[in-house]
Short mmCIF file of C-alpha atoms in Angstrom, two decimals:
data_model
loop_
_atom_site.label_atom_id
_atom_site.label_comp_id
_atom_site.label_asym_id
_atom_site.label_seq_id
_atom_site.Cartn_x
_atom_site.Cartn_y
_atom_site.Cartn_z
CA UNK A 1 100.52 150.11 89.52
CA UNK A 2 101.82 146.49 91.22
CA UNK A 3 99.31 143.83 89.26
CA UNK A 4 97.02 142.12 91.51
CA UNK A 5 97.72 138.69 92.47
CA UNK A 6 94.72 136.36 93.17
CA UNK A 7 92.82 133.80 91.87
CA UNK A 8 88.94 132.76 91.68
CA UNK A 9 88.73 130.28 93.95
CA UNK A 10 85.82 128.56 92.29
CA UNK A 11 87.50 127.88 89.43
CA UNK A 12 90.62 126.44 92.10
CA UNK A 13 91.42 122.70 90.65
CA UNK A 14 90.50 121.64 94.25
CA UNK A 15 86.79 122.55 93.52
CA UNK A 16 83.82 125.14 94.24
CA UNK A 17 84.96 127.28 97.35
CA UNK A 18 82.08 126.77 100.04
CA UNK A 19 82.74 129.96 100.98
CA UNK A 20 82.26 131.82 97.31
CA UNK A 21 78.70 130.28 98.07
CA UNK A 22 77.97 131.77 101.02
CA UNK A 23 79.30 129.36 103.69
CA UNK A 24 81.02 130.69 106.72
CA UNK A 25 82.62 128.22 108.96
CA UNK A 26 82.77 129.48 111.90
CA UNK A 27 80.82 126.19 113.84
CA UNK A 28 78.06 128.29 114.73
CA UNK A 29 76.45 129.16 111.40
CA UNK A 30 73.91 127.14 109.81
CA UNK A 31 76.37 126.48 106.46
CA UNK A 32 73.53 124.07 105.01
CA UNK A 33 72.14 125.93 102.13
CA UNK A 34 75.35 127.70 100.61
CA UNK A 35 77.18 123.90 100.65
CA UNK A 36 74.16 122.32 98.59
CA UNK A 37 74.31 125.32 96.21
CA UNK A 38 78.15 124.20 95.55
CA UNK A 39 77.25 120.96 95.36
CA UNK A 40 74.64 121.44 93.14
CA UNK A 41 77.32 123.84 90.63
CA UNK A 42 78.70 120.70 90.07
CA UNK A 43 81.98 119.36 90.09
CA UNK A 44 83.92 118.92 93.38
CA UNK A 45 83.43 121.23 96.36
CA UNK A 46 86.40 122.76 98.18
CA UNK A 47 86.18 123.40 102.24
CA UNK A 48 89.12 125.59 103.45
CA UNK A 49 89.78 125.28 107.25
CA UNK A 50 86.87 126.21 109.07
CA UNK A 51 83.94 124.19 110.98
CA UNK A 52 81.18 123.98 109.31
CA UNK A 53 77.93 123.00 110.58
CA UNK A 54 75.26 121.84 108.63
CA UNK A 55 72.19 119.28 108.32
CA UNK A 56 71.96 116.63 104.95
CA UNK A 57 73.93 117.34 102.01
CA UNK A 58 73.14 115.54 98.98
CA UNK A 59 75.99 114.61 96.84
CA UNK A 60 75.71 114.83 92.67
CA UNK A 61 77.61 112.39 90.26
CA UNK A 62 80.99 113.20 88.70
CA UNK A 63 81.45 115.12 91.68
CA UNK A 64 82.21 115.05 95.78
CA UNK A 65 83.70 117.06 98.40
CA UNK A 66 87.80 117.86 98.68
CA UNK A 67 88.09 119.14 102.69
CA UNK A 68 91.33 120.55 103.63
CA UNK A 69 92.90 119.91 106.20
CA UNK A 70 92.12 122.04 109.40
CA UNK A 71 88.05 121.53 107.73
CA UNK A 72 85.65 120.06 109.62
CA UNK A 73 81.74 119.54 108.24
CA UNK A 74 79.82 118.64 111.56
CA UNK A 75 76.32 117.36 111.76
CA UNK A 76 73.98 119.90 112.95
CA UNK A 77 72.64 119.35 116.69
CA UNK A 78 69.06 120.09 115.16
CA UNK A 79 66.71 117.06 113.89
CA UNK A 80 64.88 119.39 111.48
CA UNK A 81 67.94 120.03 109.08
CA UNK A 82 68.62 116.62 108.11
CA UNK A 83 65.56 114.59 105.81
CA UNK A 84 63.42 112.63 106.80
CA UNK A 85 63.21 108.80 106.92
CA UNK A 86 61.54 108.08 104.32
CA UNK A 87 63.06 110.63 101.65
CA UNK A 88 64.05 107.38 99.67
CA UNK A 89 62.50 103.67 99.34
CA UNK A 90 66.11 102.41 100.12
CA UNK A 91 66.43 104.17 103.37
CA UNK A 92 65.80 102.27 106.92
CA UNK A 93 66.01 102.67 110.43
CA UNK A 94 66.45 100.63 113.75
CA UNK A 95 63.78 101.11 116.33
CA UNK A 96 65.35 98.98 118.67
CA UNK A 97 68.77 101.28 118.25
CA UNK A 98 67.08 104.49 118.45
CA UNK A 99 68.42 105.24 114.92
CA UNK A 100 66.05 108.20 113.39
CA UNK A 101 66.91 107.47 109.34
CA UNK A 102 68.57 110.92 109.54
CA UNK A 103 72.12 111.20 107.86
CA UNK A 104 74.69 113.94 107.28
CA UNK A 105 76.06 113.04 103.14
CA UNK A 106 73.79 111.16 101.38
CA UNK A 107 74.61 109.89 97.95
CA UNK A 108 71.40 108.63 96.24
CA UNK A 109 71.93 106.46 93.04
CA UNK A 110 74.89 108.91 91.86
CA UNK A 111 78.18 107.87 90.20
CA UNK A 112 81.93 109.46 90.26
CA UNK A 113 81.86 111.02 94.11
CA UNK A 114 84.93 111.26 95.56
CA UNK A 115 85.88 112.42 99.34
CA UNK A 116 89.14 113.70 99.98
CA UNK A 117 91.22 116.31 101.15
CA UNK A 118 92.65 115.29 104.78
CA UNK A 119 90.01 117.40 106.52
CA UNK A 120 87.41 115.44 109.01
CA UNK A 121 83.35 114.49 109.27
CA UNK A 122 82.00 114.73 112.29
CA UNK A 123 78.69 113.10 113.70
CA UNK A 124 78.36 115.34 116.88
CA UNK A 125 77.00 112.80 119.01
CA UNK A 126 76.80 114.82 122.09
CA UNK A 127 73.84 116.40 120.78
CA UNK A 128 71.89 113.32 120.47
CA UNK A 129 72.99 111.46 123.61
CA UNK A 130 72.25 111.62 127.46
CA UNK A 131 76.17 111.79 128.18
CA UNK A 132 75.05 112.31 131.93
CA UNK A 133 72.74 109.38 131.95
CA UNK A 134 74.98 106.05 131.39
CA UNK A 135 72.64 102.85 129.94
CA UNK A 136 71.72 100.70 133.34
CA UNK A 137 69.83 97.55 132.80
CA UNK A 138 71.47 97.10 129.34
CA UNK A 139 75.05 98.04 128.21
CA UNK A 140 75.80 100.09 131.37
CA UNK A 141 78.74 102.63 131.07
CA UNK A 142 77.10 103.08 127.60
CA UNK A 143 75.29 106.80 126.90
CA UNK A 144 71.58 106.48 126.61
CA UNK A 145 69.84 108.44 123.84
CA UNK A 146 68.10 111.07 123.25
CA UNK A 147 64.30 111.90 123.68
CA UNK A 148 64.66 112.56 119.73
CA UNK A 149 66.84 109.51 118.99
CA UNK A 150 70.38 108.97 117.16
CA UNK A 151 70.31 110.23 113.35
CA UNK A 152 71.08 107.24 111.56
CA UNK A 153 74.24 106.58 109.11
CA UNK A 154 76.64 109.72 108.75
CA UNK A 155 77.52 108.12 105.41
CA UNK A 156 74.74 106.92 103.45
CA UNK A 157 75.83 105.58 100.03
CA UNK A 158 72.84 104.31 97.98
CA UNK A 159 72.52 102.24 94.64
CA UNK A 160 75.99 104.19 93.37
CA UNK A 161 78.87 103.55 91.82
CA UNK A 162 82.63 104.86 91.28
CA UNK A 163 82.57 105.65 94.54
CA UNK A 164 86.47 106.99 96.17
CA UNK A 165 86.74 108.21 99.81
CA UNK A 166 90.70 108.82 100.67
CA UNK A 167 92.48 110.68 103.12
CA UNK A 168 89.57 111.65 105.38
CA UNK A 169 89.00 111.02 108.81
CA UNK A 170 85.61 110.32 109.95
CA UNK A 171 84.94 110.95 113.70
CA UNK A 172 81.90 111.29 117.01
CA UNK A 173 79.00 109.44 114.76
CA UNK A 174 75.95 108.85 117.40
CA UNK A 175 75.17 105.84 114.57
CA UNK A 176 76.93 103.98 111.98
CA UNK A 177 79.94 106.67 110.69
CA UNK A 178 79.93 105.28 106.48
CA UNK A 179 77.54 102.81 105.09
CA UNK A 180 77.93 101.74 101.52
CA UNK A 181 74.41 100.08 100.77
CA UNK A 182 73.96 98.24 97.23
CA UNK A 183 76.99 99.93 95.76
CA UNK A 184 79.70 98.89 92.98
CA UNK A 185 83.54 99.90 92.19
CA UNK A 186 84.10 101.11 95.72
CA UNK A 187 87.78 101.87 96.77
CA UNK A 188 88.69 103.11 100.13
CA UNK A 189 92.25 104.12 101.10
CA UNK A 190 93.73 106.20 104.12
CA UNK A 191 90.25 106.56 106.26
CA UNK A 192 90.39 106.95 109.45
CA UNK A 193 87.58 106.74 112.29
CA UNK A 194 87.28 107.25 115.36
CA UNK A 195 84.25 106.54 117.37
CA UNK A 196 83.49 107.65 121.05
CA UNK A 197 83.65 103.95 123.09
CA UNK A 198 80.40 105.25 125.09
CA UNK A 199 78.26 105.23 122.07
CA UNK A 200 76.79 101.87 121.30
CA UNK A 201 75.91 100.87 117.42
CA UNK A 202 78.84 102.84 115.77
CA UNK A 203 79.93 100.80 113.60
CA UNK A 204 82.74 102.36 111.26
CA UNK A 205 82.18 101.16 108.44
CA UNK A 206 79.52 98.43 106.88
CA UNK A 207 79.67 97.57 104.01
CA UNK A 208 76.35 95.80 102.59
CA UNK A 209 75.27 94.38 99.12
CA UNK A 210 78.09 95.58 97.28
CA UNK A 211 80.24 94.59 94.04
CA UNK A 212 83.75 95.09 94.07
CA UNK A 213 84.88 97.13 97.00
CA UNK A 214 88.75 97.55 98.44
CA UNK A 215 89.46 99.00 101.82
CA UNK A 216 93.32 99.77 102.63
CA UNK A 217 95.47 101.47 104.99
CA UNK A 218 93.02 102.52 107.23
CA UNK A 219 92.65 102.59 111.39
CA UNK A 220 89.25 102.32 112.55
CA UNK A 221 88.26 102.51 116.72
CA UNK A 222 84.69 102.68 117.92
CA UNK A 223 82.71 101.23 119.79
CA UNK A 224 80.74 98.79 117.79
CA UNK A 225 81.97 96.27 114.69
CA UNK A 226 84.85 98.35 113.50
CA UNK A 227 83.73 96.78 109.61
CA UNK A 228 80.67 94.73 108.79
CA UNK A 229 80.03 92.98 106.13
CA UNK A 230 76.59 92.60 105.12
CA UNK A 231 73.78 90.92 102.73
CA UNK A 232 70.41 92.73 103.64
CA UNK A 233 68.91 93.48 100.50
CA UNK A 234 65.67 93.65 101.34
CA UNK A 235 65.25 97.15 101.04
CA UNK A 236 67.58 97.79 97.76
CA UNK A 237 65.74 97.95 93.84
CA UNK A 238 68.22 96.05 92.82
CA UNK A 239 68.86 92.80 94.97
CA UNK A 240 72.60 91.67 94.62
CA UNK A 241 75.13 89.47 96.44
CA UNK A 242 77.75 91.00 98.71
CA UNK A 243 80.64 89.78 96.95
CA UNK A 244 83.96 90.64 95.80
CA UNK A 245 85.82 92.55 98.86
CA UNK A 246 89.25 92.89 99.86
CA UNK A 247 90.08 94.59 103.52
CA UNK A 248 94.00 95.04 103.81
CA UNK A 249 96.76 96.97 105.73
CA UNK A 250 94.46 97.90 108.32
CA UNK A 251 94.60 98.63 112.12
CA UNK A 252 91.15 97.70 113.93
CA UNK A 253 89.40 98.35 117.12
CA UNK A 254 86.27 97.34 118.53
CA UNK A 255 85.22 98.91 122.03
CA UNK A 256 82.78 95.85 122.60
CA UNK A 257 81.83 94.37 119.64
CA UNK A 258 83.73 92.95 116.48
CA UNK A 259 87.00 94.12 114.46
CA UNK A 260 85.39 92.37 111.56
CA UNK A 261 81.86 90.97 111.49
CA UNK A 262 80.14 89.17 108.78
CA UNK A 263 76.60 88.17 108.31
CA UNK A 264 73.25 90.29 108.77
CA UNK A 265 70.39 90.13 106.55
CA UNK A 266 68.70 87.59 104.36
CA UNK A 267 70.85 87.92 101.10
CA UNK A 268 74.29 86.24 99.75
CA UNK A 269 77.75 87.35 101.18
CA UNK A 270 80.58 85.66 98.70
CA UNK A 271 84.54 86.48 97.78
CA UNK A 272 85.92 88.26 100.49
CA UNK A 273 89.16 88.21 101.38
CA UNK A 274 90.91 90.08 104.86
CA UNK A 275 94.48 90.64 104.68
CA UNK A 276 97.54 91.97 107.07
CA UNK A 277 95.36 93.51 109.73
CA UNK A 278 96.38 94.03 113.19
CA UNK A 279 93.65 94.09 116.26
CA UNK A 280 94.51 96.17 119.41
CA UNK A 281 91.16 95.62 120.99
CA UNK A 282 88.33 93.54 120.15
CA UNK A 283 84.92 92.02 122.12
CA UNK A 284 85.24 88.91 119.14
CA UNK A 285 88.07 89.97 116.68
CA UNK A 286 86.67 88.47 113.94
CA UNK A 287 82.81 87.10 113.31
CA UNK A 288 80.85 85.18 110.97
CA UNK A 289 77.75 84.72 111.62
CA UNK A 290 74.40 84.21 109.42
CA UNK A 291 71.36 85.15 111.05
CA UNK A 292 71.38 87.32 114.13
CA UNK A 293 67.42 88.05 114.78
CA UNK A 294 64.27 86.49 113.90
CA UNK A 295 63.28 89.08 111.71
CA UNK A 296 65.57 87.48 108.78
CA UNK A 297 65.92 84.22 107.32
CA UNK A 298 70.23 84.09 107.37
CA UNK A 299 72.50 85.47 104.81
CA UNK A 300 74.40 82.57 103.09
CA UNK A 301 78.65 83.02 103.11
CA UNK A 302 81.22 81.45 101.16
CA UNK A 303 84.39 81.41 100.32
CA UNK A 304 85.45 84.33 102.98
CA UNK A 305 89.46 84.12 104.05
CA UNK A 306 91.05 85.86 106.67
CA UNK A 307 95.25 85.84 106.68
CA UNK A 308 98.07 87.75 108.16
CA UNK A 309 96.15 88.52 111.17
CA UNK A 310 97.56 89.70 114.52
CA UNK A 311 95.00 90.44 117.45
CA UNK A 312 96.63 91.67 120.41
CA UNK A 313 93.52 91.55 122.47
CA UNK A 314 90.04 90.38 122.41
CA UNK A 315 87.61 88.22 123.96
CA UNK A 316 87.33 85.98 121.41
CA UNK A 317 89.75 85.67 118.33
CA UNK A 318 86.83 84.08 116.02
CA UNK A 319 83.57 82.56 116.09
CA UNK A 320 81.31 81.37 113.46
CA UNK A 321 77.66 80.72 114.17
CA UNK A 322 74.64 80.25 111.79
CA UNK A 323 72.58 81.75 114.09
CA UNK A 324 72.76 82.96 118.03
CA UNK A 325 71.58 80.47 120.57
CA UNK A 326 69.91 82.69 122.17
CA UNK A 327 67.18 82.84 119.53
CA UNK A 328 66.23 78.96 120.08
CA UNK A 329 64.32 80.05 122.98
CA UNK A 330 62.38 82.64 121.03
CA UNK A 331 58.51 82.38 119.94
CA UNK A 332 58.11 81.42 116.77
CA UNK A 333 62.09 80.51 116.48
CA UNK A 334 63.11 78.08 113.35
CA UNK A 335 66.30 77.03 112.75
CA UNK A 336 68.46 78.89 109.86
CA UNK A 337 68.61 76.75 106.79
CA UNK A 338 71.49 78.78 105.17
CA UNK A 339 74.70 77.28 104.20
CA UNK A 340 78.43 78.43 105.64
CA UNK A 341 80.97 77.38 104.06
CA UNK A 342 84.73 77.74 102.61
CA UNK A 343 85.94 79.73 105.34
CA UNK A 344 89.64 80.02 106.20
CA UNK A 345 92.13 81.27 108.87
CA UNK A 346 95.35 81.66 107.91
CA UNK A 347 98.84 82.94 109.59
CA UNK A 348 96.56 84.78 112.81
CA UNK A 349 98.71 84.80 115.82
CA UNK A 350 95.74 85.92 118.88
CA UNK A 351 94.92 86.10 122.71
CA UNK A 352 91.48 85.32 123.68
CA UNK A 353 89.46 84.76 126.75
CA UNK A 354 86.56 82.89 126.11
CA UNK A 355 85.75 80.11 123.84
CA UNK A 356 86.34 80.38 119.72
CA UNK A 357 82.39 78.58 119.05
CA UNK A 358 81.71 77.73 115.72
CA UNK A 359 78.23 76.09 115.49
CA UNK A 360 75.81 74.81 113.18
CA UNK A 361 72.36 73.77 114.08
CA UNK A 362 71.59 70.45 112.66
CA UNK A 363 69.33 72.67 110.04
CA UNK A 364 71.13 74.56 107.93
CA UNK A 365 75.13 73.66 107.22
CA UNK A 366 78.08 74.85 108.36
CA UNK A 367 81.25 73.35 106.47
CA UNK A 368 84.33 73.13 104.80
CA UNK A 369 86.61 75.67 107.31
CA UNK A 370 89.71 75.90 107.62
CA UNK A 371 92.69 76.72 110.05
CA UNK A 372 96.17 76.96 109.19
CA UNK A 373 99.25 78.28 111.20
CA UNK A 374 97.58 79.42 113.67
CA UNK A 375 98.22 80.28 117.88
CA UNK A 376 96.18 81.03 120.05
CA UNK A 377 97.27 82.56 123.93
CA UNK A 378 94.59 82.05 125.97
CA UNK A 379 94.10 83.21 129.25
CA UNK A 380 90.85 83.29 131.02
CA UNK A 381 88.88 80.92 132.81
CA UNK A 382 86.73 78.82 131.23
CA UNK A 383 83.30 78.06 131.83
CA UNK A 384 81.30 81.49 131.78
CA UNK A 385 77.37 82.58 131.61
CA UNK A 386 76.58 84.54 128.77
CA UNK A 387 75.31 87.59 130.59
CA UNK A 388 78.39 88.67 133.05
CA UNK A 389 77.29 88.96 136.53
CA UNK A 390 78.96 92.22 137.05
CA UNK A 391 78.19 94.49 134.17
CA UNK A 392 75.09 92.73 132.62
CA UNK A 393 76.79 92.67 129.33
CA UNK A 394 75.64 89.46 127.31
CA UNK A 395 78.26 87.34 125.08
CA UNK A 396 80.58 86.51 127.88
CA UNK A 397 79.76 82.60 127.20
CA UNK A 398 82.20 80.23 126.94
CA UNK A 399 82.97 76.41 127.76
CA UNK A 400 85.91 74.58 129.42
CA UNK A 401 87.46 74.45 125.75
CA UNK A 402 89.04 77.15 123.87
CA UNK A 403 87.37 75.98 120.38
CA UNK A 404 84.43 74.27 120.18
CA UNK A 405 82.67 72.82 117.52
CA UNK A 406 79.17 71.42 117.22
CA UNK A 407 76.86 70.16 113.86
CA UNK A 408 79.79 70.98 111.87
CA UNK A 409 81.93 69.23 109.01
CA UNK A 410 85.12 69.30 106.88
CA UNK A 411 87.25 71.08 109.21
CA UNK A 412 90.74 71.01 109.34
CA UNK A 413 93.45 72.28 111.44
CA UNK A 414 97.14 71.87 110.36
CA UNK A 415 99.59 73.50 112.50
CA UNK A 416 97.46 75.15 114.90
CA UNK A 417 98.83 76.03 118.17
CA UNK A 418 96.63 76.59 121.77
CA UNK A 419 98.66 77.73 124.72
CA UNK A 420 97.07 77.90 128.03
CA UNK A 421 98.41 81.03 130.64
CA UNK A 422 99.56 79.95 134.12
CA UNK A 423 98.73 76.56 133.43
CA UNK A 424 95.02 77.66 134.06
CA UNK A 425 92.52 74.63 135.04
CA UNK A 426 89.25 75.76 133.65
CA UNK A 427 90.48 75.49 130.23
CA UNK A 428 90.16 71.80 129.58
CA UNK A 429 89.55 71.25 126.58
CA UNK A 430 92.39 72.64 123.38
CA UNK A 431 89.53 71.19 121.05
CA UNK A 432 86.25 69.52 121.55
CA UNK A 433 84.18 68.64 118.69
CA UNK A 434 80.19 67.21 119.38
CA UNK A 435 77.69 66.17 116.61
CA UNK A 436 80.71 66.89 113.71
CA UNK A 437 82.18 65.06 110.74
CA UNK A 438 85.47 65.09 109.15
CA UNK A 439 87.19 66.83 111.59
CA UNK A 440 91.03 66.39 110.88
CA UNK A 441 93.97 67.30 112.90
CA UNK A 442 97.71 67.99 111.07
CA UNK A 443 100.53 69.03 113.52
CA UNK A 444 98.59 70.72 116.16
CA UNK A 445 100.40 71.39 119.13
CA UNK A 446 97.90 72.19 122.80
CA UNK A 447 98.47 72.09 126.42
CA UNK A 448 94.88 70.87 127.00
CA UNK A 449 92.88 67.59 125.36
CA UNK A 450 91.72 67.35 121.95
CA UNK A 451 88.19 65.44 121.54
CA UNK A 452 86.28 64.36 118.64
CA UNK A 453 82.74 63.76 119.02
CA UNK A 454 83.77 61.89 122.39
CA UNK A 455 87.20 60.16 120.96
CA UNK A 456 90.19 61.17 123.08
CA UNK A 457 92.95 62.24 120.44
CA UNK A 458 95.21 63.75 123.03
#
């Protein structure tokens, strides 16, 4: 009799077989309840190819979820399988985005979770958008939402630790695809997300309160901020900075919004470091900016470097702003007091086409920044409103000169290089500082004038 060759796949290295628990896979199934029973087994849970539909999984330490490739786990297009909003303390929600608090993997003050395994998450936005009803008065070409609303974060890390996600692509979030929230020992390698460029606030990954985090070799393209950085800990039992981060060998695109942002909240954002990233696309490549509503007081940021950048396209290459003017129209507005400083550009070769602002308020303080070996290819036109006459969308504004400063000091520029397109007239300006101090000027080369609080230095 010829022995019988097989294995158990539940004892398989790569983890509990979904399927030995009851999961089908077939993208039609409900696969919900036989996925939490593996997770709850313990250890790490193996998904062979399939699709697998299901509604909030909550992930166990010293454990996490291996999907092969040709595996797809895809949010259910039913609100009543995922939790509800206030499951946890920790967990919040956006009215004004239309996020519902709802999320697909939830880790919960775990430790030792690891996603792998090539396969892919998806968000299944189409379920929770209007995609034959585009936005009008606000963000037009944009889906509108829902009657129900968005779920919120696909990814909601909370409080943990020893968290790994590798090889995995993330993909169709109607809401932020991975959000790491108070975490610690984070390391991210080989993601990849892709975000529908219809679908406003889909951020791929924010990262917010967290202790020692590294993201590599990853391509991220959605809509919204393509990484933020964050300091809201409002919401967290255990307040901590945002510090420690390193973001390297990664390709970033942002439909609208910002390749990297930085800011949010009313916490501390220190130590983070952005290395050898390229930017296809970008609304304003890279952002830091400290307060951006008046529902929080400003995050304060220091000592934040960005080097070996190259940003093929964007609207703005960088801008740093303690707060957004537009709030100093607001009721009840006052000024951020937070502090910006030790902030540094190095080696960034960019196109733009509206003005680089970075802006204090006379309030809080905005210092010590730093540009070196830098050029800049602008083309353009200059002077802009900030809502565009043609599409509504706001944060086309922009001056007659590609950086301008205002209530800032200690800034330096050593070999920084502006190049105007076509010899284009509305750019006057290379530089203009107003209301600064200490500006200094090494080896700069520009096609346009360089003024210093109203001293003609070219």
């Amino acid at each position: 009799m010829k022995e019988k060759v097989g294995r158990d796949s539940r004892m398989d290295s790569a983890g509990n077989n979904v399927r030995d628990f009851g999961a089908v896979g077939d993208g039609r199934t409900r696969d919900t309840a036989a996925i939490q029973k593996a997770v709850d087994a313990g250890g790490m849970v193996y998904f062979p190819p399939g699709v697998y539909l299901s509604g909030t999984i909550y992930l166990k330490s010293n454990g996490g979820l291996n999907l092969a490739p040709g595996a797809v786990l895809k949010a259910s297009p039913d609100y009543g399988d995922f939790n509800a909003p206030d499951f946890c303390s920790q967990n919040s929600w956006s009215k004004n985005e239309f996020s519902t608090g709802k999320h697909l993997l939830v880790a919960l003050e775990q430790e030792n979770i690891t996603l792998c395994g090539g396969g892919r998450i998806e968000g299944n936005f189409p379920a929770f958008m209007l995609l034959d009803k585009p936005l009008k008065e606000f963000m037009p070409g944009v889906y509108d939402v829902a009657p129900g609303g968005k779920l919120g974060q696909m990814l909601f890390f909370c409080e943990s630790r020893k968290i790994r996600i590798r090889d995995i692509e993330l993909a169709d979030s109607s809401y932020w695809h991975c959000f790491l929230h108070g975490c610690e020992d984070v390391i991210i390698t080989g993601l990849r997300i892709y975000g529908d460029r219809h679908v406003n606030t889909n951020d791929g990954l924010d990262i917010d309160c967290c202790r020692n985090v590294t993201v590599s070799d990853c391509i991220i393209d959605v809509a919204d901020d393509a990484i933020a950085i964050r300091g809201n800990w409002k919401k967290l039992k255990n307040k901590r900075p945002c510090e420690n981060i390193v973001v390297s060998n990664c390709v970033l695109s942002a439909g609208y919004a910002c390749a990297v942002r930085v800011g949010v909240g009313d916490g501390i954002i220190r130590n983070c470091l952005f290395n050898n990233i390229v930017v296809p696309h970008a609304g304003v490549a890279l952002l830091v900016q400290s307060r951006y509503g008046l529902e929080s007081e400003g995050v304060a940021i220091s000592d934040v470097h960005f080097s070996n950048i190259r940003i093929a396209e964007s609207k703005r290459p960088f801008s740093l702003y303690l707060e957004s003017k537009s709030l100093s129209g607001r009721k009840d507005f006052q000024q951020c007091a937070k502090t910006d400083s030790g902030i540094t550009f190095s080696d960034i070769k960019a196109s733009g086409k509206r003005t680089c602002f970075i802006a204090g308020n006379g309030r809080g303080i905005m210092r010590d920044i730093r540009f070196k070996n830098v050029i800049l290819d602008y083309v353009g036109c200059g002077v802009c409103p900030e809502i565009d006459p043609e599409t509504g969308w706001f944060g086309h504004a922009s001056t007659e000169a590609v950086i301008d400063l205002e209530k800032t000091e200690d800034v330096r520029f050593d070999n920084v290089e502006v190049n105007i397109a076509n010899n284009n007239p509305g750019w006057r300006y290379a530089v203009r500082a107003v209301d600064c101090k200490n500006v200094l000027l090494n080896a700069c080369k520009a096609e346009r004038e360089i003024v210093i609080n109203g001293e003609k230095l070219k």
